[in-house]
JSON list of C-alpha atoms in Angstrom, two decimals:
[
{"chain": "A", "resi": 1, "resn": "UNK", "atom": "CA", "xyz": [46.94, 60.68, 147.33]},
{"chain": "A", "resi": 2, "resn": "UNK", "atom": "CA", "xyz": [50.13, 60.06, 149.36]},
{"chain": "A", "resi": 3, "resn": "UNK", "atom": "CA", "xyz": [48.09, 58.43, 152.15]},
{"chain": "A", "resi": 4, "resn": "UNK", "atom": "CA", "xyz": [46.44, 56.09, 149.66]},
{"chain": "A", "resi": 5, "resn": "UNK", "atom": "CA", "xyz": [49.84, 55.15, 148.24]},
{"chain": "A", "resi": 6, "resn": "UNK", "atom": "CA", "xyz": [50.85, 54.19, 151.79]},
{"chain": "A", "resi": 7, "resn": "UNK", "atom": "CA", "xyz": [47.64, 52.19, 152.29]},
{"chain": "A", "resi": 8, "resn": "UNK", "atom": "CA", "xyz": [46.30, 54.71, 154.80]},
{"chain": "A", "resi": 9, "resn": "UNK", "atom": "CA", "xyz": [43.33, 57.02, 155.09]},
{"chain": "A", "resi": 10, "resn": "UNK", "atom": "CA", "xyz": [42.56, 60.30, 156.85]},
{"chain": "A", "resi": 11, "resn": "UNK", "atom": "CA", "xyz": [40.10, 58.63, 159.22]},
{"chain": "A", "resi": 12, "resn": "UNK", "atom": "CA", "xyz": [42.80, 56.21, 160.38]},
{"chain": "A", "resi": 13, "resn": "UNK", "atom": "CA", "xyz": [45.04, 59.11, 161.42]},
{"chain": "A", "resi": 14, "resn": "UNK", "atom": "CA", "xyz": [42.57, 61.71, 162.68]},
{"chain": "A", "resi": 15, "resn": "UNK", "atom": "CA", "xyz": [40.19, 60.82, 165.54]},
{"chain": "A", "resi": 16, "resn": "UNK", "atom": "CA", "xyz": [36.56, 61.68, 164.92]},
{"chain": "A", "resi": 17, "resn": "UNK", "atom": "CA", "xyz": [35.67, 65.09, 166.28]},
{"chain": "A", "resi": 18, "resn": "UNK", "atom": "CA", "xyz": [39.18, 66.53, 166.02]},
{"chain": "A", "resi": 19, "resn": "UNK", "atom": "CA", "xyz": [38.71, 70.28, 165.74]},
{"chain": "A", "resi": 20, "resn": "UNK", "atom": "CA", "xyz": [40.54, 73.56, 165.99]},
{"chain": "A", "resi": 21, "resn": "UNK", "atom": "CA", "xyz": [43.72, 73.28, 168.05]},
{"chain": "A", "resi": 22, "resn": "UNK", "atom": "CA", "xyz": [43.93, 69.49, 167.72]},
{"chain": "A", "resi": 23, "resn": "UNK", "atom": "CA", "xyz": [47.28, 67.80, 167.16]},
{"chain": "A", "resi": 24, "resn": "UNK", "atom": "CA", "xyz": [46.61, 64.20, 166.05]},
{"chain": "A", "resi": 25, "resn": "UNK", "atom": "CA", "xyz": [49.86, 62.31, 166.68]},
{"chain": "A", "resi": 26, "resn": "UNK", "atom": "CA", "xyz": [49.46, 59.79, 163.86]},
{"chain": "A", "resi": 27, "resn": "UNK", "atom": "CA", "xyz": [48.71, 62.55, 161.35]},
{"chain": "A", "resi": 28, "resn": "UNK", "atom": "CA", "xyz": [51.64, 64.61, 162.57]},
{"chain": "A", "resi": 29, "resn": "UNK", "atom": "CA", "xyz": [53.97, 61.64, 162.12]},
{"chain": "A", "resi": 30, "resn": "UNK", "atom": "CA", "xyz": [52.59, 60.86, 158.65]},
{"chain": "A", "resi": 31, "resn": "UNK", "atom": "CA", "xyz": [53.07, 64.45, 157.51]},
{"chain": "A", "resi": 32, "resn": "UNK", "atom": "CA", "xyz": [56.63, 64.64, 158.89]},
{"chain": "A", "resi": 33, "resn": "UNK", "atom": "CA", "xyz": [57.61, 61.34, 157.27]},
{"chain": "A", "resi": 34, "resn": "UNK", "atom": "CA", "xyz": [55.96, 62.33, 154.01]},
{"chain": "A", "resi": 35, "resn": "UNK", "atom": "CA", "xyz": [57.95, 65.56, 153.86]},
{"chain": "A", "resi": 36, "resn": "UNK", "atom": "CA", "xyz": [61.17, 63.90, 154.95]},
{"chain": "A", "resi": 37, "resn": "UNK", "atom": "CA", "xyz": [61.09, 60.71, 152.90]},
{"chain": "A", "resi": 38, "resn": "UNK", "atom": "CA", "xyz": [58.43, 60.88, 150.19]},
{"chain": "A", "resi": 39, "resn": "UNK", "atom": "CA", "xyz": [58.82, 64.25, 148.52]},
{"chain": "A", "resi": 40, "resn": "UNK", "atom": "CA", "xyz": [55.75, 65.99, 149.95]},
{"chain": "A", "resi": 41, "resn": "UNK", "atom": "CA", "xyz": [55.89, 69.79, 149.76]},
{"chain": "A", "resi": 42, "resn": "UNK", "atom": "CA", "xyz": [57.48, 71.39, 152.81]},
{"chain": "A", "resi": 43, "resn": "UNK", "atom": "CA", "xyz": [54.36, 73.55, 153.20]},
{"chain": "A", "resi": 44, "resn": "UNK", "atom": "CA", "xyz": [52.11, 70.46, 153.63]},
{"chain": "A", "resi": 45, "resn": "UNK", "atom": "CA", "xyz": [52.00, 70.81, 157.42]},
{"chain": "A", "resi": 46, "resn": "UNK", "atom": "CA", "xyz": [51.15, 74.51, 157.28]},
{"chain": "A", "resi": 47, "resn": "UNK", "atom": "CA", "xyz": [48.49, 73.86, 154.65]},
{"chain": "A", "resi": 48, "resn": "UNK", "atom": "CA", "xyz": [46.77, 71.22, 156.80]},
{"chain": "A", "resi": 49, "resn": "UNK", "atom": "CA", "xyz": [47.00, 73.38, 159.91]},
{"chain": "A", "resi": 50, "resn": "UNK", "atom": "CA", "xyz": [45.43, 76.29, 158.04]},
{"chain": "A", "resi": 51, "resn": "UNK", "atom": "CA", "xyz": [42.71, 74.17, 156.45]},
{"chain": "A", "resi": 52, "resn": "UNK", "atom": "CA", "xyz": [41.59, 72.34, 159.60]},
{"chain": "A", "resi": 53, "resn": "UNK", "atom": "CA", "xyz": [42.74, 74.61, 162.41]},
{"chain": "A", "resi": 54, "resn": "UNK", "atom": "CA", "xyz": [45.15, 71.95, 163.68]},
{"chain": "A", "resi": 55, "resn": "UNK", "atom": "CA", "xyz": [48.45, 72.58, 165.46]},
{"chain": "A", "resi": 56, "resn": "UNK", "atom": "CA", "xyz": [50.71, 69.99, 163.86]},
{"chain": "A", "resi": 57, "resn": "UNK", "atom": "CA", "xyz": [54.39, 70.56, 164.54]},
{"chain": "A", "resi": 58, "resn": "UNK", "atom": "CA", "xyz": [57.51, 69.59, 162.64]},
{"chain": "A", "resi": 59, "resn": "UNK", "atom": "CA", "xyz": [60.43, 67.54, 163.88]},
{"chain": "A", "resi": 60, "resn": "UNK", "atom": "CA", "xyz": [63.11, 70.10, 163.06]},
{"chain": "A", "resi": 61, "resn": "UNK", "atom": "CA", "xyz": [63.96, 70.48, 166.75]},
{"chain": "A", "resi": 62, "resn": "UNK", "atom": "CA", "xyz": [64.36, 66.75, 167.37]},
{"chain": "A", "resi": 63, "resn": "UNK", "atom": "CA", "xyz": [67.52, 66.18, 169.37]},
{"chain": "A", "resi": 64, "resn": "UNK", "atom": "CA", "xyz": [70.38, 63.90, 168.40]},
{"chain": "A", "resi": 65, "resn": "UNK", "atom": "CA", "xyz": [71.12, 60.80, 170.46]},
{"chain": "A", "resi": 66, "resn": "UNK", "atom": "CA", "xyz": [74.83, 60.12, 169.88]},
{"chain": "A", "resi": 67, "resn": "UNK", "atom": "CA", "xyz": [77.25, 61.90, 172.19]},
{"chain": "A", "resi": 68, "resn": "UNK", "atom": "CA", "xyz": [79.59, 62.77, 169.31]},
{"chain": "A", "resi": 69, "resn": "UNK", "atom": "CA", "xyz": [76.72, 64.56, 167.60]},
{"chain": "A", "resi": 70, "resn": "UNK", "atom": "CA", "xyz": [75.80, 66.41, 170.77]},
{"chain": "A", "resi": 71, "resn": "UNK", "atom": "CA", "xyz": [79.40, 67.54, 171.11]},
{"chain": "A", "resi": 72, "resn": "UNK", "atom": "CA", "xyz": [79.45, 68.62, 167.48]},
{"chain": "A", "resi": 73, "resn": "UNK", "atom": "CA", "xyz": [76.36, 70.80, 167.96]},
{"chain": "A", "resi": 74, "resn": "UNK", "atom": "CA", "xyz": [77.73, 72.24, 171.20]},
{"chain": "A", "resi": 75, "resn": "UNK", "atom": "CA", "xyz": [80.93, 73.31, 169.42]},
{"chain": "A", "resi": 76, "resn": "UNK", "atom": "CA", "xyz": [79.29, 75.03, 166.44]},
{"chain": "A", "resi": 77, "resn": "UNK", "atom": "CA", "xyz": [80.60, 78.59, 165.86]},
{"chain": "A", "resi": 78, "resn": "UNK", "atom": "CA", "xyz": [78.72, 81.17, 167.89]},
{"chain": "A", "resi": 79, "resn": "UNK", "atom": "CA", "xyz": [78.14, 83.30, 164.79]},
{"chain": "A", "resi": 80, "resn": "UNK", "atom": "CA", "xyz": [76.34, 80.48, 162.92]},
{"chain": "A", "resi": 81, "resn": "UNK", "atom": "CA", "xyz": [72.77, 81.58, 162.27]},
{"chain": "A", "resi": 82, "resn": "UNK", "atom": "CA", "xyz": [69.71, 79.78, 163.61]},
{"chain": "A", "resi": 83, "resn": "UNK", "atom": "CA", "xyz": [68.59, 78.48, 160.22]},
{"chain": "A", "resi": 84, "resn": "UNK", "atom": "CA", "xyz": [71.99, 76.90, 159.59]},
{"chain": "A", "resi": 85, "resn": "UNK", "atom": "CA", "xyz": [72.08, 75.47, 163.13]},
{"chain": "A", "resi": 86, "resn": "UNK", "atom": "CA", "xyz": [68.70, 73.85, 162.53]},
{"chain": "A", "resi": 87, "resn": "UNK", "atom": "CA", "xyz": [69.90, 72.33, 159.25]},
{"chain": "A", "resi": 88, "resn": "UNK", "atom": "CA", "xyz": [73.05, 70.91, 160.84]},
{"chain": "A", "resi": 89, "resn": "UNK", "atom": "CA", "xyz": [70.95, 69.48, 163.67]},
{"chain": "A", "resi": 90, "resn": "UNK", "atom": "CA", "xyz": [68.49, 67.97, 161.19]},
{"chain": "A", "resi": 91, "resn": "UNK", "atom": "CA", "xyz": [71.32, 66.41, 159.18]},
{"chain": "A", "resi": 92, "resn": "UNK", "atom": "CA", "xyz": [72.79, 64.74, 162.26]},
{"chain": "A", "resi": 93, "resn": "UNK", "atom": "CA", "xyz": [69.34, 63.39, 163.17]},
{"chain": "A", "resi": 94, "resn": "UNK", "atom": "CA", "xyz": [69.07, 62.11, 159.60]},
{"chain": "A", "resi": 95, "resn": "UNK", "atom": "CA", "xyz": [72.42, 60.33, 159.93]},
{"chain": "A", "resi": 96, "resn": "UNK", "atom": "CA", "xyz": [71.22, 58.56, 163.06]},
{"chain": "A", "resi": 97, "resn": "UNK", "atom": "CA", "xyz": [68.01, 57.55, 161.29]},
{"chain": "A", "resi": 98, "resn": "UNK", "atom": "CA", "xyz": [70.21, 55.99, 158.58]},
{"chain": "A", "resi": 99, "resn": "UNK", "atom": "CA", "xyz": [72.37, 54.19, 161.15]},
{"chain": "A", "resi": 100, "resn": "UNK", "atom": "CA", "xyz": [75.36, 56.42, 160.44]},
{"chain": "A", "resi": 101, "resn": "UNK", "atom": "CA", "xyz": [77.47, 58.90, 162.34]},
{"chain": "A", "resi": 102, "resn": "UNK", "atom": "CA", "xyz": [79.58, 61.95, 161.55]},
{"chain": "A", "resi": 103, "resn": "UNK", "atom": "CA", "xyz": [82.84, 60.15, 162.39]},
{"chain": "A", "resi": 104, "resn": "UNK", "atom": "CA", "xyz": [82.05, 57.45, 159.82]},
{"chain": "A", "resi": 105, "resn": "UNK", "atom": "CA", "xyz": [81.80, 60.05, 157.07]},
{"chain": "A", "resi": 106, "resn": "UNK", "atom": "CA", "xyz": [84.41, 62.63, 158.06]},
{"chain": "A", "resi": 107, "resn": "UNK", "atom": "CA", "xyz": [88.06, 61.56, 158.46]},
{"chain": "A", "resi": 108, "resn": "UNK", "atom": "CA", "xyz": [89.69, 62.69, 161.69]},
{"chain": "A", "resi": 109, "resn": "UNK", "atom": "CA", "xyz": [91.55, 65.96, 161.26]},
{"chain": "A", "resi": 110, "resn": "UNK", "atom": "CA", "xyz": [89.41, 67.23, 158.38]},
{"chain": "A", "resi": 111, "resn": "UNK", "atom": "CA", "xyz": [89.74, 71.00, 158.54]},
{"chain": "A", "resi": 112, "resn": "UNK", "atom": "CA", "xyz": [89.17, 74.15, 156.52]},
{"chain": "A", "resi": 113, "resn": "UNK", "atom": "CA", "xyz": [88.90, 73.44, 152.81]},
{"chain": "A", "resi": 114, "resn": "UNK", "atom": "CA", "xyz": [88.25, 69.73, 153.25]},
{"chain": "A", "resi": 115, "resn": "UNK", "atom": "CA", "xyz": [85.75, 67.94, 151.04]},
{"chain": "A", "resi": 116, "resn": "UNK", "atom": "CA", "xyz": [85.00, 64.53, 152.60]},
{"chain": "A", "resi": 117, "resn": "UNK", "atom": "CA", "xyz": [83.51, 62.42, 149.80]},
{"chain": "A", "resi": 118, "resn": "UNK", "atom": "CA", "xyz": [81.27, 60.26, 151.99]},
{"chain": "A", "resi": 119, "resn": "UNK", "atom": "CA", "xyz": [79.85, 63.33, 153.74]},
{"chain": "A", "resi": 120, "resn": "UNK", "atom": "CA", "xyz": [79.24, 65.07, 150.43]},
{"chain": "A", "resi": 121, "resn": "UNK", "atom": "CA", "xyz": [77.38, 62.04, 149.09]},
{"chain": "A", "resi": 122, "resn": "UNK", "atom": "CA", "xyz": [75.28, 61.68, 152.26]},
{"chain": "A", "resi": 123, "resn": "UNK", "atom": "CA", "xyz": [74.21, 65.33, 152.06]},
{"chain": "A", "resi": 124, "resn": "UNK", "atom": "CA", "xyz": [73.39, 65.19, 148.35]},
{"chain": "A", "resi": 125, "resn": "UNK", "atom": "CA", "xyz": [71.31, 62.03, 148.83]},
{"chain": "A", "resi": 126, "resn": "UNK", "atom": "CA", "xyz": [69.65, 63.48, 151.92]},
{"chain": "A", "resi": 127, "resn": "UNK", "atom": "CA", "xyz": [68.59, 66.61, 150.05]},
{"chain": "A", "resi": 128, "resn": "UNK", "atom": "CA", "xyz": [67.54, 64.68, 146.96]},
{"chain": "A", "resi": 129, "resn": "UNK", "atom": "CA", "xyz": [65.76, 61.71, 148.54]},
{"chain": "A", "resi": 130, "resn": "UNK", "atom": "CA", "xyz": [65.06, 62.38, 152.23]},
{"chain": "A", "resi": 131, "resn": "UNK", "atom": "CA", "xyz": [63.69, 65.89, 152.48]},
{"chain": "A", "resi": 132, "resn": "UNK", "atom": "CA", "xyz": [66.71, 67.63, 154.02]},
{"chain": "A", "resi": 133, "resn": "UNK", "atom": "CA", "xyz": [66.74, 71.40, 153.66]},
{"chain": "A", "resi": 134, "resn": "UNK", "atom": "CA", "xyz": [68.42, 72.64, 150.46]},
{"chain": "A", "resi": 135, "resn": "UNK", "atom": "CA", "xyz": [70.68, 74.83, 152.63]},
{"chain": "A", "resi": 136, "resn": "UNK", "atom": "CA", "xyz": [72.14, 71.81, 154.47]},
{"chain": "A", "resi": 137, "resn": "UNK", "atom": "CA", "xyz": [75.33, 71.78, 152.39]},
{"chain": "A", "resi": 138, "resn": "UNK", "atom": "CA", "xyz": [75.87, 75.52, 152.81]},
{"chain": "A", "resi": 139, "resn": "UNK", "atom": "CA", "xyz": [75.21, 75.22, 156.55]},
{"chain": "A", "resi": 140, "resn": "UNK", "atom": "CA", "xyz": [77.82, 72.51, 157.01]},
{"chain": "A", "resi": 141, "resn": "UNK", "atom": "CA", "xyz": [80.31, 74.31, 154.78]},
{"chain": "A", "resi": 142, "resn": "UNK", "atom": "CA", "xyz": [79.97, 77.46, 156.87]},
{"chain": "A", "resi": 143, "resn": "UNK", "atom": "CA", "xyz": [79.99, 75.64, 160.19]},
{"chain": "A", "resi": 144, "resn": "UNK", "atom": "CA", "xyz": [83.10, 73.55, 159.44]},
{"chain": "A", "resi": 145, "resn": "UNK", "atom": "CA", "xyz": [84.68, 75.59, 156.62]},
{"chain": "A", "resi": 146, "resn": "UNK", "atom": "CA", "xyz": [84.38, 72.63, 154.28]},
{"chain": "A", "resi": 147, "resn": "UNK", "atom": "CA", "xyz": [84.05, 72.85, 150.49]},
{"chain": "A", "resi": 148, "resn": "UNK", "atom": "CA", "xyz": [81.29, 70.35, 149.84]},
{"chain": "A", "resi": 149, "resn": "UNK", "atom": "CA", "xyz": [79.68, 70.60, 146.43]},
{"chain": "A", "resi": 150, "resn": "UNK", "atom": "CA", "xyz": [76.29, 69.67, 145.02]},
{"chain": "A", "resi": 151, "resn": "UNK", "atom": "CA", "xyz": [75.59, 67.31, 142.15]},
{"chain": "A", "resi": 152, "resn": "UNK", "atom": "CA", "xyz": [73.80, 69.82, 139.93]},
{"chain": "A", "resi": 153, "resn": "UNK", "atom": "CA", "xyz": [76.55, 69.52, 137.30]},
{"chain": "A", "resi": 154, "resn": "UNK", "atom": "CA", "xyz": [76.65, 65.73, 137.27]},
{"chain": "A", "resi": 155, "resn": "UNK", "atom": "CA", "xyz": [76.32, 64.34, 133.75]},
{"chain": "A", "resi": 156, "resn": "UNK", "atom": "CA", "xyz": [74.94, 61.00, 132.55]},
{"chain": "A", "resi": 157, "resn": "UNK", "atom": "CA", "xyz": [77.29, 58.08, 131.95]},
{"chain": "A", "resi": 158, "resn": "UNK", "atom": "CA", "xyz": [75.39, 56.18, 129.26]},
{"chain": "A", "resi": 159, "resn": "UNK", "atom": "CA", "xyz": [76.24, 57.10, 125.68]},
{"chain": "A", "resi": 160, "resn": "UNK", "atom": "CA", "xyz": [72.57, 57.11, 124.64]},
{"chain": "A", "resi": 161, "resn": "UNK", "atom": "CA", "xyz": [71.89, 59.72, 127.30]},
{"chain": "A", "resi": 162, "resn": "UNK", "atom": "CA", "xyz": [74.86, 61.83, 126.23]},
{"chain": "A", "resi": 163, "resn": "UNK", "atom": "CA", "xyz": [73.60, 61.68, 122.64]},
{"chain": "A", "resi": 164, "resn": "UNK", "atom": "CA", "xyz": [70.11, 62.68, 123.77]},
{"chain": "A", "resi": 165, "resn": "UNK", "atom": "CA", "xyz": [71.45, 65.76, 125.53]},
{"chain": "A", "resi": 166, "resn": "UNK", "atom": "CA", "xyz": [73.61, 66.66, 122.54]},
{"chain": "A", "resi": 167, "resn": "UNK", "atom": "CA", "xyz": [70.57, 66.55, 120.25]},
{"chain": "A", "resi": 168, "resn": "UNK", "atom": "CA", "xyz": [68.28, 68.73, 122.39]},
{"chain": "A", "resi": 169, "resn": "UNK", "atom": "CA", "xyz": [66.75, 71.65, 120.44]},
{"chain": "A", "resi": 170, "resn": "UNK", "atom": "CA", "xyz": [69.00, 74.71, 120.40]},
{"chain": "A", "resi": 171, "resn": "UNK", "atom": "CA", "xyz": [66.13, 76.91, 121.55]},
{"chain": "A", "resi": 172, "resn": "UNK", "atom": "CA", "xyz": [65.51, 74.85, 124.71]},
{"chain": "A", "resi": 173, "resn": "UNK", "atom": "CA", "xyz": [66.10, 77.07, 127.75]},
{"chain": "A", "resi": 174, "resn": "UNK", "atom": "CA", "xyz": [68.81, 76.42, 130.33]},
{"chain": "A", "resi": 175, "resn": "UNK", "atom": "CA", "xyz": [66.37, 75.51, 133.11]},
{"chain": "A", "resi": 176, "resn": "UNK", "atom": "CA", "xyz": [64.69, 72.89, 130.92]},
{"chain": "A", "resi": 177, "resn": "UNK", "atom": "CA", "xyz": [68.08, 71.53, 129.79]},
{"chain": "A", "resi": 178, "resn": "UNK", "atom": "CA", "xyz": [69.10, 71.10, 133.40]},
{"chain": "A", "resi": 179, "resn": "UNK", "atom": "CA", "xyz": [65.88, 69.25, 134.25]},
{"chain": "A", "resi": 180, "resn": "UNK", "atom": "CA", "xyz": [66.24, 66.87, 131.30]},
{"chain": "A", "resi": 181, "resn": "UNK", "atom": "CA", "xyz": [69.84, 66.14, 132.28]},
{"chain": "A", "resi": 182, "resn": "UNK", "atom": "CA", "xyz": [68.92, 65.61, 135.92]},
{"chain": "A", "resi": 183, "resn": "UNK", "atom": "CA", "xyz": [66.18, 63.19, 134.87]},
{"chain": "A", "resi": 184, "resn": "UNK", "atom": "CA", "xyz": [68.64, 61.14, 132.80]},
{"chain": "A", "resi": 185, "resn": "UNK", "atom": "CA", "xyz": [71.06, 61.02, 135.74]},
{"chain": "A", "resi": 186, "resn": "UNK", "atom": "CA", "xyz": [68.12, 59.92, 137.92]},
{"chain": "A", "resi": 187, "resn": "UNK", "atom": "CA", "xyz": [67.31, 57.10, 135.48]},
{"chain": "A", "resi": 188, "resn": "UNK", "atom": "CA", "xyz": [70.88, 55.81, 135.71]},
{"chain": "A", "resi": 189, "resn": "UNK", "atom": "CA", "xyz": [70.71, 55.96, 139.51]},
{"chain": "A", "resi": 190, "resn": "UNK", "atom": "CA", "xyz": [67.62, 53.75, 139.26]},
{"chain": "A", "resi": 191, "resn": "UNK", "atom": "CA", "xyz": [69.34, 51.32, 136.88]},
{"chain": "A", "resi": 192, "resn": "UNK", "atom": "CA", "xyz": [67.18, 52.43, 133.95]},
{"chain": "A", "resi": 193, "resn": "UNK", "atom": "CA", "xyz": [67.71, 54.05, 130.59]},
{"chain": "A", "resi": 194, "resn": "UNK", "atom": "CA", "xyz": [65.72, 56.21, 128.19]},
{"chain": "A", "resi": 195, "resn": "UNK", "atom": "CA", "xyz": [65.46, 53.43, 125.60]},
{"chain": "A", "resi": 196, "resn": "UNK", "atom": "CA", "xyz": [63.85, 51.13, 128.17]},
{"chain": "A", "resi": 197, "resn": "UNK", "atom": "CA", "xyz": [61.06, 53.65, 128.75]},
{"chain": "A", "resi": 198, "resn": "UNK", "atom": "CA", "xyz": [60.57, 55.20, 125.32]},
{"chain": "A", "resi": 199, "resn": "UNK", "atom": "CA", "xyz": [59.67, 52.96, 122.34]},
{"chain": "A", "resi": 200, "resn": "UNK", "atom": "CA", "xyz": [61.82, 53.53, 119.26]},
{"chain": "A", "resi": 201, "resn": "UNK", "atom": "CA", "xyz": [60.23, 55.99, 116.86]},
{"chain": "A", "resi": 202, "resn": "UNK", "atom": "CA", "xyz": [58.26, 57.88, 119.52]},
{"chain": "A", "resi": 203, "resn": "UNK", "atom": "CA", "xyz": [57.74, 61.35, 118.07]},
{"chain": "A", "resi": 204, "resn": "UNK", "atom": "CA", "xyz": [55.70, 64.49, 118.49]},
{"chain": "A", "resi": 205, "resn": "UNK", "atom": "CA", "xyz": [52.54, 63.92, 120.50]},
{"chain": "A", "resi": 206, "resn": "UNK", "atom": "CA", "xyz": [53.73, 60.60, 121.93]},
{"chain": "A", "resi": 207, "resn": "UNK", "atom": "CA", "xyz": [52.96, 59.73, 125.52]},
{"chain": "A", "resi": 208, "resn": "UNK", "atom": "CA", "xyz": [55.11, 56.74, 126.54]},
{"chain": "A", "resi": 209, "resn": "UNK", "atom": "CA", "xyz": [53.44, 55.25, 129.62]},
{"chain": "A", "resi": 210, "resn": "UNK", "atom": "CA", "xyz": [56.63, 53.99, 131.29]},
{"chain": "A", "resi": 211, "resn": "UNK", "atom": "CA", "xyz": [58.31, 57.37, 130.84]},
{"chain": "A", "resi": 212, "resn": "UNK", "atom": "CA", "xyz": [55.28, 59.22, 132.19]},
{"chain": "A", "resi": 213, "resn": "UNK", "atom": "CA", "xyz": [55.28, 57.01, 135.28]},
{"chain": "A", "resi": 214, "resn": "UNK", "atom": "CA", "xyz": [59.03, 57.41, 135.83]},
{"chain": "A", "resi": 215, "resn": "UNK", "atom": "CA", "xyz": [58.74, 61.20, 135.60]},
{"chain": "A", "resi": 216, "resn": "UNK", "atom": "CA", "xyz": [55.79, 61.34, 138.02]},
{"chain": "A", "resi": 217, "resn": "UNK", "atom": "CA", "xyz": [57.52, 59.06, 140.56]},
{"chain": "A", "resi": 218, "resn": "UNK", "atom": "CA", "xyz": [60.77, 60.98, 140.22]},
{"chain": "A", "resi": 219, "resn": "UNK", "atom": "CA", "xyz": [59.05, 64.27, 140.99]},
{"chain": "A", "resi": 220, "resn": "UNK", "atom": "CA", "xyz": [56.96, 62.81, 143.81]},
{"chain": "A", "resi": 221, "resn": "UNK", "atom": "CA", "xyz": [59.52, 60.61, 145.55]},
{"chain": "A", "resi": 222, "resn": "UNK", "atom": "CA", "xyz": [63.03, 61.49, 144.38]},
{"chain": "A", "resi": 223, "resn": "UNK", "atom": "CA", "xyz": [63.27, 65.26, 144.40]},
{"chain": "A", "resi": 224, "resn": "UNK", "atom": "CA", "xyz": [63.27, 65.89, 140.65]},
{"chain": "A", "resi": 225, "resn": "UNK", "atom": "CA", "xyz": [62.41, 69.43, 139.57]},
{"chain": "A", "resi": 226, "resn": "UNK", "atom": "CA", "xyz": [58.67, 70.00, 139.21]},
{"chain": "A", "resi": 227, "resn": "UNK", "atom": "CA", "xyz": [59.27, 71.29, 135.68]},
{"chain": "A", "resi": 228, "resn": "UNK", "atom": "CA", "xyz": [60.78, 67.96, 134.54]},
{"chain": "A", "resi": 229, "resn": "UNK", "atom": "CA", "xyz": [57.63, 66.84, 132.74]},
{"chain": "A", "resi": 230, "resn": "UNK", "atom": "CA", "xyz": [57.26, 70.18, 130.95]},
{"chain": "A", "resi": 231, "resn": "UNK", "atom": "CA", "xyz": [60.96, 70.14, 130.03]},
{"chain": "A", "resi": 232, "resn": "UNK", "atom": "CA", "xyz": [60.72, 66.70, 128.42]},
{"chain": "A", "resi": 233, "resn": "UNK", "atom": "CA", "xyz": [57.50, 67.59, 126.64]},
{"chain": "A", "resi": 234, "resn": "UNK", "atom": "CA", "xyz": [59.07, 70.75, 125.22]},
{"chain": "A", "resi": 235, "resn": "UNK", "atom": "CA", "xyz": [62.35, 69.05, 124.28]},
{"chain": "A", "resi": 236, "resn": "UNK", "atom": "CA", "xyz": [60.89, 65.95, 122.62]},
{"chain": "A", "resi": 237, "resn": "UNK", "atom": "CA", "xyz": [57.44, 67.15, 121.60]},
{"chain": "A", "resi": 238, "resn": "UNK", "atom": "CA", "xyz": [55.81, 64.59, 123.89]},
{"chain": "A", "resi": 239, "resn": "UNK", "atom": "CA", "xyz": [52.46, 64.92, 125.64]},
{"chain": "A", "resi": 240, "resn": "UNK", "atom": "CA", "xyz": [53.27, 63.51, 129.10]},
{"chain": "A", "resi": 241, "resn": "UNK", "atom": "CA", "xyz": [50.62, 64.36, 131.67]},
{"chain": "A", "resi": 242, "resn": "UNK", "atom": "CA", "xyz": [50.58, 64.71, 135.43]},
{"chain": "A", "resi": 243, "resn": "UNK", "atom": "CA", "xyz": [48.30, 62.73, 137.69]},
{"chain": "A", "resi": 244, "resn": "UNK", "atom": "CA", "xyz": [46.34, 65.91, 138.43]},
{"chain": "A", "resi": 245, "resn": "UNK", "atom": "CA", "xyz": [45.76, 66.44, 134.71]},
{"chain": "A", "resi": 246, "resn": "UNK", "atom": "CA", "xyz": [44.67, 62.83, 134.33]},
{"chain": "A", "resi": 247, "resn": "UNK", "atom": "CA", "xyz": [42.18, 63.15, 137.18]},
{"chain": "A", "resi": 248, "resn": "UNK", "atom": "CA", "xyz": [40.72, 66.22, 135.47]},
{"chain": "A", "resi": 249, "resn": "UNK", "atom": "CA", "xyz": [40.34, 64.33, 132.21]},
{"chain": "A", "resi": 250, "resn": "UNK", "atom": "CA", "xyz": [38.64, 61.42, 133.97]},
{"chain": "A", "resi": 251, "resn": "UNK", "atom": "CA", "xyz": [36.18, 63.81, 135.65]},
{"chain": "A", "resi": 252, "resn": "UNK", "atom": "CA", "xyz": [35.34, 65.46, 132.33]},
{"chain": "A", "resi": 253, "resn": "UNK", "atom": "CA", "xyz": [34.88, 62.14, 130.53]},
{"chain": "A", "resi": 254, "resn": "UNK", "atom": "CA", "xyz": [32.72, 60.72, 133.33]},
{"chain": "A", "resi": 255, "resn": "UNK", "atom": "CA", "xyz": [30.25, 63.61, 133.22]}
]
C-alpha cells in the first residue's frame, strides 16, 4: 500500500528474477525511507528479507559528513553502549538530512543538566515524524548528561479539545486517554480541530469520514499510537475503521 501511495510498484524496484540473497538497491532505499519518513514498521525490512530471501540492509551505520559531528561521535564516553551509540549516530545523520547541525541546536558550553530547547524539539519531531529510534533521547541524555524530555505530557491548547478530554468517560483506561490526548495535540500541530472533522451531533455508531482519514494518516505517517482508532471508538462510541478492515469488507461484499 505504501508503494502505491508513492506512485511506485514492486516491479519497478525489484528486477525480474531476483531471488534468494538478492539486494535490490531501489527496494532497499524505498524500505529505508519508508521506515525513516513514512511510519512503516521497523520490522518491514526483516519481514521482506524473510519472505523473499533477500538481504536488504538498513542505513543505521551510515556515517556523518560534517566534521563537528565526526568529532562528537569520536568523543562519546567509552562506556556508552552500542545501541545508544547507533542512535546518536543516526540522529546526527538525521540532522544533516534536515540541513541542520549539532552546533545550531546546542549552545556552546551546554553541560551536565542542560536542556537545549531546539535540540529537544528536533529529537521529539525526529522520533514522532522521521522514524528515529525511541531511545534517541535517552541515548543523548546519557552521552552528554543532558535532561531532555519527551512530549508525552503535552496537552492541547484549544478549549474545545480541553473540554473533550474533560468529558471522556470515567471508565476509559489510561492508555486510551493518552492516545486520545495525543491525537488532539496532533490535530493542533496540523492546524486542525475536532469540530472540523466531526459533524455536530455525531453520536454512538457514527463514522465521520474526515476523522477516520485523519486517524489513519496520523498512525501511518505521523507516529500516532496504533491504538488511537480503538481509543476514540471506545471513548466516543464511534465506529471508525482501519483500511485493512475496509479492504476485508470490500472483499466480502464483492463475493
